[in-house]
Amino acid sequence: MSVKFLCAIYFTFLVVRANPRKVDTLINPDCTKDCGDGIGYFKAVGAADDLHYLISSIGMPTILVVRTDQGASVKPEIDWPKLLSRNESEIRDSITFGDKIKIKYSFAIVFPKLYEYNDTKDYADVMMYKGNATNWNIYDFTNFTWDAIGENSNVDLNYLKIMATQQLNTTFQNGTLAFEFNSYDHEARQNDLPHLQYNENNTIIDFLIDHVTPVFKKSRFALEAIFVSADNTTDDMEISVTTSIDDEYSPGVFKMTNWVTRPHNLDETGYAQWKPVCYLKSARSRSDGTKMITSPLQRNSTHLDMEGLKQTIAYAYFGDKLLNMEIGGTNLSFGLSQDGFYTKTEHTAWTFLVGFGDPPQDQVSLLVIIVISVGLGLPVLFIIFGGVFICVKKHKDKKKNEDDVTSDSPSVN
Amino acid sequence: MSVDERKPLLGSDEEDIELTGCGATLACNPRRGLHRYLVLIIMCFLSFGSYFCYDNPAALQDTMISDLNISESQFMSFYSWYSWPNVILCFFGGFLIDKVFGVRLGAIIFSTFVTAGQVVFATGAMINAVWLMDLGRFIFGIGGESLAVSQNTYAVKWFQGRELNMVFGLQLSFSRVGSTVNMNIMQPIYNMISQNFAGYKCLGVVLYVGGFMCILSLICALALSFFDKRADKILKRKVLSADETIKIRDVKDFPLSMWMLCIICVAYYVAVFPFIGLGLVFFEMKYNLSPAISNSVNSLVYIISAVASPVCGFVVDRTGKNLFWVILGTLVTIGCHALLAFTTITPYVAMSIMGVSYSILASSLWPIVSLIVKNNQLGTAYGIMQAIQNLGLAVISLVAGMIVDSKGYLLLEVFFLAWLCVALITGVLLYLIDAAKGGKLNQSAGERQKERELKLLKEAEDEEEKKPLN
């Protein structure tokens, strides 16, 4: 009955959603000589605006998102020698979009550190250990040696990858640590779990720690993330978790985390979105999924690594404004108690989205609606009609009996 | 054993047995309730060993995998070697009880199988031969499920028309106690023995300890056989003549209501047990519970049913109206699954209520069989029901795993709800069909009692008529 109606809504929704962008990928735009780790660049050209994603491991892994007016000539201007100078005063403002371009909004996400800790109590939450409560290794990404971004990326597929295979002077050995970025010009779901819904307004990112030799017997990892937004701090950023009863897209995962910069203006917000799940094997399946925990948002910049930030492309773009912008940080702990620690499979993979505008929301799919209406509707109908039928029949029988009795009674008497 | 069976157990073959000495006391007189209750205790321990040993692998999962150096799937084979053959075997087990062995010899034979299977399993561990362990589980399975059928048959034989529902509830709760005890003591036993033995040798020794529980059950089977034979004589229970025993063809003449009962049984059980098998992750992820707490929520159904089923059985005994309770149990379970599927209300509520509704259903459903089929076909009937249930559980567990992996828990819950609806509809239909025939299955306790008295009276009259012929 209502299925048709819901179908109509569903298709209307699809049509309204269509708002295509054209995505182009460049590696190291305008770089002629030394490009260092390099910068990958997605340009998503829309009807009314352009989204520019700059991705680099210079300093620390950073994704910088700039929304500008629409225009073929709009592109970042990068002063490569200054950017690579390692000198904070040189790096400052070495990335611009030119004076004439109107910047509508900009924000960046930076990953400063990776924590490896000995989870002796099996909390699977890095925040549960204070100070010397357990053994730590803190890997500062500024000390990592990263592959040049062009080496592992594929421009034609709009695919960028920053990757470190070894690190200087510490115990982070063998294995791979990588961020993989995919940009699309349409809306769909990723093929792999957790089947996040990407669209033309976001970039989908896989983070993985693969075959790194664990230092501790009960090693787990946690990743620090910092979100900076070019807002004066009137609208506070927040991390919110929504719970759904529907887990059809990512079986066993009922929650969605949204980290938004403008919670009261979701049409024009910057966001990172993920489901609290990460995977212990490269072939992802439900049974290889485990949890991840997002620590409460840390908004006090004194706890955040501002010096490290000054090495990144975020500083190169925002300059000293960065120090007064809206900022927040969190620690992402991978794993769930009793899942056997990182040591069990030596693989952790986590997927998230970074984008602009209203964060995608999971809709109950047509399939589920049909299954529920058929699977439960039919039996209910059966019971209702059966019940009515029996009541009517009983009533009739009773009436008939009464009639018989009344018609019989004279003869009996 | 069979020699024991044939020997006259009381040493005399007199027509009317005068009970003397201890035999005449309340505790030993089969005409008295106290004696029945004492026998009931033995009856409960009859399958204690098999339930205890069934979950030995689960209780020792981690140690077993590391000691034997086997994969998860090799480990799971210990369960599939038990369950898949029983999709068919327990039907034949039940049939053999009716046709060849009788319940006494059947119980002894099957508990011997259980014991032998456990010994082979332990020996396999002792010499680190996984194939031998699989064989052990297979032998153990042949015994285990059919032993449960004998237990049901015994229960009906001793308690029909009396506290049958309560007895079924109690047996159910004992099976839970058996596996719970196993879960809690096997690892400590392993730790104790590991001081003297190491690796798979230690595992072998621990499993031999499990074998002791089976021997205890075997002793119970022997004791039951003794008391049952004695009671047959004293109470002059009817002995079946050759042409009264069941033929395999008789199965197709089982009344429709029997098959509907099987449908209810399978449709209900597949919505409960495969769910518990997949419940851990569901509670962790949907309700944000820690693994330890999820685990306790998940086992709530077992724990509550262990306590509640004798009580529910007692209530069903007092009220009668078995079909009403079956339908009620199914309805309440539907409510619980709906809570889990469509709300985020704490799962403690749904799982606790499900524990009670499962107890209601289990203690009222199984005794109905004895109202439908003749006593000489009971073993076969229970065997069939158990076999169909095993088949359903085995298949639906696989399907449920596939559904949850591809489409998630919401659809899995809908799937279970649909099965429960099947059970509910069948239950209602059975009620209507039965009502049209006079409502024998849904009699209240009072009506049933009256009918029984009438029947006894009639039998007594028949006896009177027969006497002159002798």
mmCIF file with all atom_site columns, N, CA, C and O in Angstrom, chain A residues 245-248 251-252 254-255 276 286 291 336-338 367-368 371-372 375-376 379 382-383 390, chain B residues 282 284-286 288 291 341-342 404-411 414 417-418 421 424-425 432:
data_model
loop_
_atom_site.group_PDB
_atom_site.id
_atom_site.type_symbol
_atom_site.label_atom_id
_atom_site.label_alt_id
_atom_site.label_comp_id
_atom_site.label_asym_id
_atom_site.label_entity_id
_atom_site.label_seq_id
_atom_site.pdbx_PDB_ins_code
_atom_site.Cartn_x
_atom_site.Cartn_y
_atom_site.Cartn_z
_atom_site.occupancy
_atom_site.B_iso_or_equiv
_atom_site.pdbx_formal_charge
_atom_site.auth_seq_id
_atom_site.auth_comp_id
_atom_site.auth_asym_id
_atom_site.auth_atom_id
_atom_site.pdbx_PDB_model_num
ATOM 1   N N  . ILE A 1 245 ? 18.397  2.401   13.873 1.00 0.00 ? 245 ILE A N  1
ATOM 2   C CA . ILE A 1 245 ? 18.085  0.985   14.065 1.00 0.00 ? 245 ILE A CA 1
ATOM 3   C C  . ILE A 1 245 ? 18.465  0.196   12.815 1.00 0.00 ? 245 ILE A C  1
ATOM 4   O O  . ILE A 1 245 ? 18.431  -1.023  12.804 1.00 0.00 ? 245 ILE A O  1
ATOM 5   N N  . ASP A 1 246 ? 18.838  0.930   11.773 1.00 0.00 ? 246 ASP A N  1
ATOM 6   C CA . ASP A 1 246 ? 19.066  0.291   10.471 1.00 0.00 ? 246 ASP A CA 1
ATOM 7   C C  . ASP A 1 246 ? 20.566  0.161   10.217 1.00 0.00 ? 246 ASP A C  1
ATOM 8   O O  . ASP A 1 246 ? 21.265  1.164   10.140 1.00 0.00 ? 246 ASP A O  1
ATOM 9   N N  . ASP A 1 247 ? 21.045  -1.053  10.088 1.00 0.00 ? 247 ASP A N  1
ATOM 10  C CA . ASP A 1 247 ? 22.473  -1.264  9.824  1.00 0.00 ? 247 ASP A CA 1
ATOM 11  C C  . ASP A 1 247 ? 22.692  -1.973  8.500  1.00 0.00 ? 247 ASP A C  1
ATOM 12  O O  . ASP A 1 247 ? 23.660  -2.688  8.322  1.00 0.00 ? 247 ASP A O  1
ATOM 13  N N  . GLU A 1 248 ? 21.751  -1.781  7.555  1.00 0.00 ? 248 GLU A N  1
ATOM 14  C CA . GLU A 1 248 ? 21.829  -2.556  6.316  1.00 0.00 ? 248 GLU A CA 1
ATOM 15  C C  . GLU A 1 248 ? 23.097  -2.269  5.510  1.00 0.00 ? 248 GLU A C  1
ATOM 16  O O  . GLU A 1 248 ? 23.603  -3.153  4.839  1.00 0.00 ? 248 GLU A O  1
ATOM 17  N N  . PRO A 1 251 ? 26.638  -3.836  8.184  1.00 0.00 ? 251 PRO A N  1
ATOM 18  C CA . PRO A 1 251 ? 26.061  -4.753  9.167  1.00 0.00 ? 251 PRO A CA 1
ATOM 19  C C  . PRO A 1 251 ? 26.767  -4.679  10.522 1.00 0.00 ? 251 PRO A C  1
ATOM 20  O O  . PRO A 1 251 ? 27.988  -4.710  10.585 1.00 0.00 ? 251 PRO A O  1
ATOM 21  N N  . GLY A 1 252 ? 25.985  -4.567  11.559 1.00 0.00 ? 252 GLY A N  1
ATOM 22  C CA . GLY A 1 252 ? 26.540  -4.538  12.900 1.00 0.00 ? 252 GLY A CA 1
ATOM 23  C C  . GLY A 1 252 ? 26.971  -3.156  13.347 1.00 0.00 ? 252 GLY A C  1
ATOM 24  O O  . GLY A 1 252 ? 27.403  -2.988  14.472 1.00 0.00 ? 252 GLY A O  1
ATOM 25  N N  . PHE A 1 254 ? 25.618  0.611   14.010 1.00 0.00 ? 254 PHE A N  1
ATOM 26  C CA . PHE A 1 254 ? 24.359  1.346   14.117 1.00 0.00 ? 254 PHE A CA 1
ATOM 27  C C  . PHE A 1 254 ? 24.582  2.844   14.325 1.00 0.00 ? 254 PHE A C  1
ATOM 28  O O  . PHE A 1 254 ? 23.645  3.585   14.482 1.00 0.00 ? 254 PHE A O  1
ATOM 29  N N  . LYS A 1 255 ? 25.852  3.248   14.371 1.00 0.00 ? 255 LYS A N  1
ATOM 30  C CA . LYS A 1 255 ? 26.123  4.647   14.711 1.00 0.00 ? 255 LYS A CA 1
ATOM 31  C C  . LYS A 1 255 ? 26.866  5.359   13.590 1.00 0.00 ? 255 LYS A C  1
ATOM 32  O O  . LYS A 1 255 ? 27.562  4.736   12.795 1.00 0.00 ? 255 LYS A O  1
ATOM 33  N N  . PRO A 1 276 ? 31.760  4.192   13.562 1.00 0.00 ? 276 PRO A N  1
ATOM 34  C CA . PRO A 1 276 ? 32.739  3.752   14.560 1.00 0.00 ? 276 PRO A CA 1
ATOM 35  C C  . PRO A 1 276 ? 33.144  2.300   14.342 1.00 0.00 ? 276 PRO A C  1
ATOM 36  O O  . PRO A 1 276 ? 32.878  1.430   15.161 1.00 0.00 ? 276 PRO A O  1
ATOM 37  N N  . ARG A 1 286 ? 32.161  -8.384  7.940  1.00 0.00 ? 286 ARG A N  1
ATOM 38  C CA . ARG A 1 286 ? 31.581  -8.021  9.219  1.00 0.00 ? 286 ARG A CA 1
ATOM 39  C C  . ARG A 1 286 ? 32.356  -8.632  10.378 1.00 0.00 ? 286 ARG A C  1
ATOM 40  O O  . ARG A 1 286 ? 32.622  -7.984  11.378 1.00 0.00 ? 286 ARG A O  1
ATOM 41  N N  . LYS A 1 291 ? 35.657  -2.114  16.722 1.00 0.00 ? 291 LYS A N  1
ATOM 42  C CA . LYS A 1 291 ? 35.154  -0.777  16.977 1.00 0.00 ? 291 LYS A CA 1
ATOM 43  C C  . LYS A 1 291 ? 36.264  0.269   16.927 1.00 0.00 ? 291 LYS A C  1
ATOM 44  O O  . LYS A 1 291 ? 37.452  -0.055  16.922 1.00 0.00 ? 291 LYS A O  1
ATOM 45  N N  . LEU A 1 336 ? 38.549  -2.859  19.965 1.00 0.00 ? 336 LEU A N  1
ATOM 46  C CA . LEU A 1 336 ? 37.500  -3.128  20.933 1.00 0.00 ? 336 LEU A CA 1
ATOM 47  C C  . LEU A 1 336 ? 38.074  -4.174  21.871 1.00 0.00 ? 336 LEU A C  1
ATOM 48  O O  . LEU A 1 336 ? 38.788  -5.069  21.428 1.00 0.00 ? 336 LEU A O  1
ATOM 49  N N  . SER A 1 337 ? 37.769  -4.051  23.159 1.00 0.00 ? 337 SER A N  1
ATOM 50  C CA . SER A 1 337 ? 38.362  -5.024  24.068 1.00 0.00 ? 337 SER A CA 1
ATOM 51  C C  . SER A 1 337 ? 37.966  -6.435  23.647 1.00 0.00 ? 337 SER A C  1
ATOM 52  O O  . SER A 1 337 ? 36.884  -6.660  23.103 1.00 0.00 ? 337 SER A O  1
ATOM 53  N N  . GLN A 1 338 ? 38.853  -7.342  23.866 1.00 0.00 ? 338 GLN A N  1
ATOM 54  C CA . GLN A 1 338 ? 38.712  -8.766  23.507 1.00 0.00 ? 338 GLN A CA 1
ATOM 55  C C  . GLN A 1 338 ? 38.778  -9.031  22.010 1.00 0.00 ? 338 GLN A C  1
ATOM 56  O O  . GLN A 1 338 ? 38.432  -10.121 21.562 1.00 0.00 ? 338 GLN A O  1
ATOM 57  N N  . LEU A 1 367 ? 14.675  -1.878  -0.445 1.00 0.00 ? 367 LEU A N  1
ATOM 58  C CA . LEU A 1 367 ? 14.700  -3.322  -0.187 1.00 0.00 ? 367 LEU A CA 1
ATOM 59  C C  . LEU A 1 367 ? 14.230  -3.622  1.239  1.00 0.00 ? 367 LEU A C  1
ATOM 60  O O  . LEU A 1 367 ? 13.360  -4.473  1.451  1.00 0.00 ? 367 LEU A O  1
ATOM 61  N N  . VAL A 1 368 ? 14.785  -2.872  2.191  1.00 0.00 ? 368 VAL A N  1
ATOM 62  C CA . VAL A 1 368 ? 14.429  -3.131  3.589  1.00 0.00 ? 368 VAL A CA 1
ATOM 63  C C  . VAL A 1 368 ? 12.955  -2.830  3.832  1.00 0.00 ? 368 VAL A C  1
ATOM 64  O O  . VAL A 1 368 ? 12.253  -3.593  4.504  1.00 0.00 ? 368 VAL A O  1
ATOM 65  N N  . VAL A 1 371 ? 10.994  -5.690  2.365  1.00 0.00 ? 371 VAL A N  1
ATOM 66  C CA . VAL A 1 371 ? 11.117  -6.914  3.170  1.00 0.00 ? 371 VAL A CA 1
ATOM 67  C C  . VAL A 1 371 ? 10.300  -6.804  4.449  1.00 0.00 ? 371 VAL A C  1
ATOM 68  O O  . VAL A 1 371 ? 9.583   -7.727  4.834  1.00 0.00 ? 371 VAL A O  1
ATOM 69  N N  . ILE A 1 372 ? 10.379  -5.631  5.085  1.00 0.00 ? 372 ILE A N  1
ATOM 70  C CA . ILE A 1 372 ? 9.623   -5.472  6.327  1.00 0.00 ? 372 ILE A CA 1
ATOM 71  C C  . ILE A 1 372 ? 8.122   -5.533  6.057  1.00 0.00 ? 372 ILE A C  1
ATOM 72  O O  . ILE A 1 372 ? 7.383   -6.222  6.757  1.00 0.00 ? 372 ILE A O  1
ATOM 73  N N  . GLY A 1 375 ? 7.422   -9.260  4.950  1.00 0.00 ? 375 GLY A N  1
ATOM 74  C CA . GLY A 1 375 ? 7.723   -10.237 5.994  1.00 0.00 ? 375 GLY A CA 1
ATOM 75  C C  . GLY A 1 375 ? 6.818   -10.099 7.207  1.00 0.00 ? 375 GLY A C  1
ATOM 76  O O  . GLY A 1 375 ? 6.456   -11.080 7.844  1.00 0.00 ? 375 GLY A O  1
ATOM 77  N N  . LEU A 1 376 ? 6.461   -8.879  7.535  1.00 0.00 ? 376 LEU A N  1
ATOM 78  C CA . LEU A 1 376 ? 5.620   -8.687  8.714  1.00 0.00 ? 376 LEU A CA 1
ATOM 79  C C  . LEU A 1 376 ? 4.180   -8.331  8.341  1.00 0.00 ? 376 LEU A C  1
ATOM 80  O O  . LEU A 1 376 ? 3.249   -8.685  9.041  1.00 0.00 ? 376 LEU A O  1
ATOM 81  N N  . PRO A 1 379 ? 1.903   -11.703 7.438  1.00 0.00 ? 379 PRO A N  1
ATOM 82  C CA . PRO A 1 379 ? 1.374   -12.427 8.603  1.00 0.00 ? 379 PRO A CA 1
ATOM 83  C C  . PRO A 1 379 ? 0.325   -11.622 9.366  1.00 0.00 ? 379 PRO A C  1
ATOM 84  O O  . PRO A 1 379 ? -0.694  -12.174 9.793  1.00 0.00 ? 379 PRO A O  1
ATOM 85  N N  . PHE A 1 382 ? -2.825  -11.705 7.477  1.00 0.00 ? 382 PHE A N  1
ATOM 86  C CA . PHE A 1 382 ? -3.363  -13.055 7.595  1.00 0.00 ? 382 PHE A CA 1
ATOM 87  C C  . PHE A 1 382 ? -4.105  -13.221 8.924  1.00 0.00 ? 382 PHE A C  1
ATOM 88  O O  . PHE A 1 382 ? -5.218  -13.735 8.981  1.00 0.00 ? 382 PHE A O  1
ATOM 89  N N  . ILE A 1 383 ? -3.440  -12.746 9.979  1.00 0.00 ? 383 ILE A N  1
ATOM 90  C CA . ILE A 1 383 ? -4.038  -12.904 11.300 1.00 0.00 ? 383 ILE A CA 1
ATOM 91  C C  . ILE A 1 383 ? -5.320  -12.071 11.425 1.00 0.00 ? 383 ILE A C  1
ATOM 92  O O  . ILE A 1 383 ? -6.340  -12.543 11.927 1.00 0.00 ? 383 ILE A O  1
ATOM 93  N N  . ILE A 1 390 ? -13.084 -15.842 11.361 1.00 0.00 ? 390 ILE A N  1
ATOM 94  C CA . ILE A 1 390 ? -13.527 -16.771 12.407 1.00 0.00 ? 390 ILE A CA 1
ATOM 95  C C  . ILE A 1 390 ? -14.645 -16.161 13.246 1.00 0.00 ? 390 ILE A C  1
ATOM 96  O O  . ILE A 1 390 ? -15.648 -16.818 13.557 1.00 0.00 ? 390 ILE A O  1
ATOM 97  N N  . PHE B 2 282 ? 25.872  -7.756  18.136 1.00 0.00 ? 282 PHE B N  1
ATOM 98  C CA . PHE B 2 282 ? 24.684  -6.907  18.104 1.00 0.00 ? 282 PHE B CA 1
ATOM 99  C C  . PHE B 2 282 ? 24.605  -6.042  19.361 1.00 0.00 ? 282 PHE B C  1
ATOM 100 O O  . PHE B 2 282 ? 24.413  -4.824  19.292 1.00 0.00 ? 282 PHE B O  1
ATOM 101 N N  . GLU B 2 284 ? 27.053  -5.378  21.515 1.00 0.00 ? 284 GLU B N  1
ATOM 102 C CA . GLU B 2 284 ? 28.220  -4.497  21.599 1.00 0.00 ? 284 GLU B CA 1
ATOM 103 C C  . GLU B 2 284 ? 28.015  -3.248  20.760 1.00 0.00 ? 284 GLU B C  1
ATOM 104 O O  . GLU B 2 284 ? 28.253  -2.135  21.213 1.00 0.00 ? 284 GLU B O  1
ATOM 105 N N  . MET B 2 285 ? 27.564  -3.445  19.521 1.00 0.00 ? 285 MET B N  1
ATOM 106 C CA . MET B 2 285 ? 27.551  -2.338  18.572 1.00 0.00 ? 285 MET B CA 1
ATOM 107 C C  . MET B 2 285 ? 26.290  -1.492  18.685 1.00 0.00 ? 285 MET B C  1
ATOM 108 O O  . MET B 2 285 ? 26.356  -0.281  18.627 1.00 0.00 ? 285 MET B O  1
ATOM 109 N N  . LYS B 2 286 ? 25.132  -2.130  18.834 1.00 0.00 ? 286 LYS B N  1
ATOM 110 C CA . LYS B 2 286 ? 23.921  -1.325  18.857 1.00 0.00 ? 286 LYS B CA 1
ATOM 111 C C  . LYS B 2 286 ? 23.738  -0.609  20.187 1.00 0.00 ? 286 LYS B C  1
ATOM 112 O O  . LYS B 2 286 ? 23.268  0.520   20.228 1.00 0.00 ? 286 LYS B O  1
ATOM 113 N N  . ASN B 2 288 ? 26.229  -0.272  22.587 1.00 0.00 ? 288 ASN B N  1
ATOM 114 C CA . ASN B 2 288 ? 27.464  0.243   23.155 1.00 0.00 ? 288 ASN B CA 1
ATOM 115 C C  . ASN B 2 288 ? 27.877  -0.462  24.441 1.00 0.00 ? 288 ASN B C  1
ATOM 116 O O  . ASN B 2 288 ? 28.393  0.168   25.348 1.00 0.00 ? 288 ASN B O  1
ATOM 117 N N  . PRO B 2 291 ? 32.203  -5.975  25.739 1.00 0.00 ? 291 PRO B N  1
ATOM 118 C CA . PRO B 2 291 ? 32.053  -7.389  25.391 1.00 0.00 ? 291 PRO B CA 1
ATOM 119 C C  . PRO B 2 291 ? 31.625  -8.245  26.578 1.00 0.00 ? 291 PRO B C  1
ATOM 120 O O  . PRO B 2 291 ? 30.791  -9.142  26.423 1.00 0.00 ? 291 PRO B O  1
ATOM 121 N N  . ALA B 2 341 ? 14.581  -5.094  17.399 1.00 0.00 ? 341 ALA B N  1
ATOM 122 C CA . ALA B 2 341 ? 14.753  -4.655  16.013 1.00 0.00 ? 341 ALA B CA 1
ATOM 123 C C  . ALA B 2 341 ? 14.485  -3.170  15.857 1.00 0.00 ? 341 ALA B C  1
ATOM 124 O O  . ALA B 2 341 ? 15.259  -2.461  15.224 1.00 0.00 ? 341 ALA B O  1
ATOM 125 N N  . PHE B 2 342 ? 13.382  -2.698  16.434 1.00 0.00 ? 342 PHE B N  1
ATOM 126 C CA . PHE B 2 342 ? 12.904  -1.366  16.058 1.00 0.00 ? 342 PHE B CA 1
ATOM 127 C C  . PHE B 2 342 ? 13.095  -0.289  17.122 1.00 0.00 ? 342 PHE B C  1
ATOM 128 O O  . PHE B 2 342 ? 12.725  0.854   16.909 1.00 0.00 ? 342 PHE B O  1
ATOM 129 N N  . VAL B 2 404 ? 23.085  -11.541 8.034  1.00 0.00 ? 404 VAL B N  1
ATOM 130 C CA . VAL B 2 404 ? 23.687  -10.475 8.837  1.00 0.00 ? 404 VAL B CA 1
ATOM 131 C C  . VAL B 2 404 ? 24.960  -9.961  8.165  1.00 0.00 ? 404 VAL B C  1
ATOM 132 O O  . VAL B 2 404 ? 25.256  -8.773  8.209  1.00 0.00 ? 404 VAL B O  1
ATOM 133 N N  . ASP B 2 405 ? 25.704  -10.831 7.504  1.00 0.00 ? 405 ASP B N  1
ATOM 134 C CA . ASP B 2 405 ? 26.922  -10.372 6.836  1.00 0.00 ? 405 ASP B CA 1
ATOM 135 C C  . ASP B 2 405 ? 26.629  -9.465  5.654  1.00 0.00 ? 405 ASP B C  1
ATOM 136 O O  . ASP B 2 405 ? 27.392  -8.560  5.355  1.00 0.00 ? 405 ASP B O  1
ATOM 137 N N  . SER B 2 406 ? 25.502  -9.731  4.975  1.00 0.00 ? 406 SER B N  1
ATOM 138 C CA . SER B 2 406 ? 25.263  -8.924  3.780  1.00 0.00 ? 406 SER B CA 1
ATOM 139 C C  . SER B 2 406 ? 24.289  -7.779  4.036  1.00 0.00 ? 406 SER B C  1
ATOM 140 O O  . SER B 2 406 ? 24.431  -6.715  3.451  1.00 0.00 ? 406 SER B O  1
ATOM 141 N N  . LYS B 2 407 ? 23.304  -7.989  4.903  1.00 0.00 ? 407 LYS B N  1
ATOM 142 C CA . LYS B 2 407 ? 22.267  -6.963  5.038  1.00 0.00 ? 407 LYS B CA 1
ATOM 143 C C  . LYS B 2 407 ? 22.056  -6.442  6.446  1.00 0.00 ? 407 LYS B C  1
ATOM 144 O O  . LYS B 2 407 ? 21.208  -5.588  6.676  1.00 0.00 ? 407 LYS B O  1
ATOM 145 N N  . GLY B 2 408 ? 22.787  -6.978  7.389  1.00 0.00 ? 408 GLY B N  1
ATOM 146 C CA . GLY B 2 408 ? 22.738  -6.382  8.723  1.00 0.00 ? 408 GLY B CA 1
ATOM 147 C C  . GLY B 2 408 ? 21.683  -6.962  9.653  1.00 0.00 ? 408 GLY B C  1
ATOM 148 O O  . GLY B 2 408 ? 20.870  -7.804  9.279  1.00 0.00 ? 408 GLY B O  1
ATOM 149 N N  . TYR B 2 409 ? 21.729  -6.469  10.881 1.00 0.00 ? 409 TYR B N  1
ATOM 150 C CA . TYR B 2 409 ? 20.914  -7.024  11.949 1.00 0.00 ? 409 TYR B CA 1
ATOM 151 C C  . TYR B 2 409 ? 19.443  -6.651  11.846 1.00 0.00 ? 409 TYR B C  1
ATOM 152 O O  . TYR B 2 409 ? 18.581  -7.395  12.303 1.00 0.00 ? 409 TYR B O  1
ATOM 153 N N  . LEU B 2 410 ? 19.131  -5.499  11.248 1.00 0.00 ? 410 LEU B N  1
ATOM 154 C CA . LEU B 2 410 ? 17.720  -5.125  11.152 1.00 0.00 ? 410 LEU B CA 1
ATOM 155 C C  . LEU B 2 410 ? 16.970  -6.172  10.330 1.00 0.00 ? 410 LEU B C  1
ATOM 156 O O  . LEU B 2 410 ? 15.922  -6.676  10.748 1.00 0.00 ? 410 LEU B O  1
ATOM 157 N N  . LEU B 2 411 ? 17.539  -6.506  9.159  1.00 0.00 ? 411 LEU B N  1
ATOM 158 C CA . LEU B 2 411 ? 16.871  -7.510  8.328  1.00 0.00 ? 411 LEU B CA 1
ATOM 159 C C  . LEU B 2 411 ? 16.905  -8.880  8.988  1.00 0.00 ? 411 LEU B C  1
ATOM 160 O O  . LEU B 2 411 ? 15.970  -9.663  8.850  1.00 0.00 ? 411 LEU B O  1
ATOM 161 N N  . VAL B 2 414 ? 14.047  -8.960  11.229 1.00 0.00 ? 414 VAL B N  1
ATOM 162 C CA . VAL B 2 414 ? 12.809  -9.109  10.470 1.00 0.00 ? 414 VAL B CA 1
ATOM 163 C C  . VAL B 2 414 ? 12.631  -10.568 10.047 1.00 0.00 ? 414 VAL B C  1
ATOM 164 O O  . VAL B 2 414 ? 11.533  -11.128 10.102 1.00 0.00 ? 414 VAL B O  1
ATOM 165 N N  . LEU B 2 417 ? 11.490  -12.415 12.985 1.00 0.00 ? 417 LEU B N  1
ATOM 166 C CA . LEU B 2 417 ? 10.092  -12.064 13.249 1.00 0.00 ? 417 LEU B CA 1
ATOM 167 C C  . LEU B 2 417 ? 9.165   -12.803 12.296 1.00 0.00 ? 417 LEU B C  1
ATOM 168 O O  . LEU B 2 417 ? 8.100   -13.276 12.691 1.00 0.00 ? 417 LEU B O  1
ATOM 169 N N  . ALA B 2 418 ? 9.583   -12.912 11.039 1.00 0.00 ? 418 ALA B N  1
ATOM 170 C CA . ALA B 2 418 ? 8.756   -13.631 10.068 1.00 0.00 ? 418 ALA B CA 1
ATOM 171 C C  . ALA B 2 418 ? 8.591   -15.089 10.488 1.00 0.00 ? 418 ALA B C  1
ATOM 172 O O  . ALA B 2 418 ? 7.497   -15.655 10.423 1.00 0.00 ? 418 ALA B O  1
ATOM 173 N N  . CYS B 2 421 ? 6.172   -15.289 13.213 1.00 0.00 ? 421 CYS B N  1
ATOM 174 C CA . CYS B 2 421 ? 4.807   -15.159 12.703 1.00 0.00 ? 421 CYS B CA 1
ATOM 175 C C  . CYS B 2 421 ? 4.310   -16.497 12.168 1.00 0.00 ? 421 CYS B C  1
ATOM 176 O O  . CYS B 2 421 ? 3.145   -16.854 12.359 1.00 0.00 ? 421 CYS B O  1
ATOM 177 N N  . LEU B 2 424 ? 3.351   -18.413 15.065 1.00 0.00 ? 424 LEU B N  1
ATOM 178 C CA . LEU B 2 424 ? 2.114   -17.884 15.648 1.00 0.00 ? 424 LEU B CA 1
ATOM 179 C C  . LEU B 2 424 ? 0.899   -18.330 14.836 1.00 0.00 ? 424 LEU B C  1
ATOM 180 O O  . LEU B 2 424 ? -0.097  -18.831 15.385 1.00 0.00 ? 424 LEU B O  1
ATOM 181 N N  . ILE B 2 425 ? 1.000   -18.159 13.509 1.00 0.00 ? 425 ILE B N  1
ATOM 182 C CA . ILE B 2 425 ? -0.129  -18.533 12.650 1.00 0.00 ? 425 ILE B CA 1
ATOM 183 C C  . ILE B 2 425 ? -0.422  -20.021 12.783 1.00 0.00 ? 425 ILE B C  1
ATOM 184 O O  . ILE B 2 425 ? -1.574  -20.435 12.920 1.00 0.00 ? 425 ILE B O  1
ATOM 185 N N  . LEU B 2 432 ? -7.514  -23.637 16.315 1.00 0.00 ? 432 LEU B N  1
ATOM 186 C CA . LEU B 2 432 ? -8.837  -23.696 15.684 1.00 0.00 ? 432 LEU B CA 1
ATOM 187 C C  . LEU B 2 432 ? -9.197  -25.115 15.284 1.00 0.00 ? 432 LEU B C  1
ATOM 188 O O  . LEU B 2 432 ? -10.311 -25.596 15.543 1.00 0.00 ? 432 LEU B O  1
#
